mmCIF file of C-alpha atoms in Angstrom:
data_model
loop_
_atom_site.group_PDB
_atom_site.id
_atom_site.type_symbol
_atom_site.label_atom_id
_atom_site.label_comp_id
_atom_site.label_asym_id
_atom_site.label_seq_id
_atom_site.Cartn_x
_atom_site.Cartn_y
_atom_site.Cartn_z
ATOM 1 C CA MET A 1 -192.510 125.680 -91.549
ATOM 2 C CA THR A 2 -194.223 127.991 -94.053
ATOM 3 C CA THR A 3 -193.726 128.355 -97.759
ATOM 4 C CA TRP A 4 -193.623 132.158 -97.665
ATOM 5 C CA PRO A 5 -189.842 132.403 -98.224
ATOM 6 C CA ALA A 6 -190.114 130.199 -101.307
ATOM 7 C CA ALA A 7 -193.096 132.181 -102.602
ATOM 8 C CA ILE A 8 -191.288 135.472 -102.082
ATOM 9 C CA ALA A 9 -188.202 134.119 -103.853
ATOM 10 C CA ALA A 10 -190.314 132.905 -106.785
ATOM 11 C CA VAL A 11 -192.062 136.257 -107.168
ATOM 12 C CA SER A 12 -188.744 138.068 -106.925
ATOM 13 C CA LEU A 13 -187.182 135.831 -109.577
ATOM 14 C CA ALA A 14 -190.177 136.259 -111.871
ATOM 15 C CA SER A 15 -190.030 140.027 -111.398
ATOM 16 C CA ALA A 16 -186.338 140.079 -112.268
ATOM 17 C CA ALA A 17 -186.953 137.992 -115.402
ATOM 18 C CA ILE A 18 -189.782 140.282 -116.524
ATOM 19 C CA ALA A 19 -187.643 143.367 -115.913
ATOM 20 C CA ALA A 20 -184.752 141.884 -117.898
ATOM 21 C CA ALA A 21 -187.074 141.014 -120.784
ATOM 22 C CA TRP A 22 -188.613 144.501 -120.759
ATOM 23 C CA PHE A 23 -185.234 146.253 -120.781
ATOM 24 C CA THR A 24 -184.000 143.990 -123.574
ATOM 25 C CA TRP A 25 -187.113 144.748 -125.619
ATOM 26 C CA GLN A 26 -186.674 148.489 -125.053
ATOM 27 C CA ALA A 27 -183.011 148.361 -126.075
ATOM 28 C CA ARG A 28 -183.876 146.518 -129.275
ATOM 29 C CA ARG A 29 -186.719 148.922 -130.028
ATOM 30 C CA ILE A 30 -184.581 152.000 -129.432
ATOM 31 C CA THR A 31 -181.617 150.770 -131.497
ATOM 32 C CA ALA A 32 -183.704 149.306 -134.327
ATOM 33 C CA PRO A 33 -183.318 150.877 -137.774
ATOM 34 C CA ARG A 34 -185.877 153.606 -138.253
ATOM 35 C CA TYR A 35 -185.644 153.976 -142.025
ATOM 36 C CA TRP A 36 -186.226 151.252 -144.602
ATOM 37 C CA ILE A 37 -186.098 151.265 -148.395
ATOM 38 C CA ASN A 38 -187.263 148.161 -150.275
ATOM 39 C CA GLY A 39 -186.979 146.058 -147.147
ATOM 40 C CA GLN A 40 -183.412 147.131 -146.382
ATOM 41 C CA PRO A 41 -182.423 149.263 -143.374
ATOM 42 C CA VAL A 42 -180.785 152.540 -144.365
ATOM 43 C CA THR A 43 -179.344 155.572 -142.593
ATOM 44 C CA GLU A 44 -181.335 158.745 -142.105
ATOM 45 C CA ARG A 45 -179.185 160.464 -144.746
ATOM 46 C CA GLU A 46 -179.894 157.722 -147.302
ATOM 47 C CA TRP A 47 -183.609 157.945 -146.500
ATOM 48 C CA GLU A 48 -183.624 161.719 -146.949
ATOM 49 C CA ASP A 49 -181.816 161.367 -150.294
ATOM 50 C CA HIS A 50 -184.318 158.734 -151.396
ATOM 51 C CA VAL A 51 -187.298 160.934 -150.443
ATOM 52 C CA ARG A 52 -185.717 163.951 -152.117
ATOM 53 C CA ARG A 53 -185.227 162.000 -155.351
ATOM 54 C CA ALA A 54 -188.698 160.442 -155.186
ATOM 55 C CA THR A 55 -190.436 163.792 -154.675
ATOM 56 C CA GLY A 56 -188.221 165.756 -157.032
ATOM 57 C CA SER A 57 -187.291 168.193 -154.271
ATOM 58 C CA GLN A 58 -184.053 170.162 -154.642
ATOM 59 C CA SER A 59 -183.754 171.441 -151.053
#
């Protein structure tokens, strides 16, 4: 009796766990807020308004 089936199952399980962790990390990275003002997440529109006010731009 060899241990190959158990080894293959362990590698497969580890691979599945790594894949799940990677996809979870990607989903969190993609959906994370991209704009922050004073440590608070804001929408792109709020960020643009903030930059416009801070630079004095009227466009």
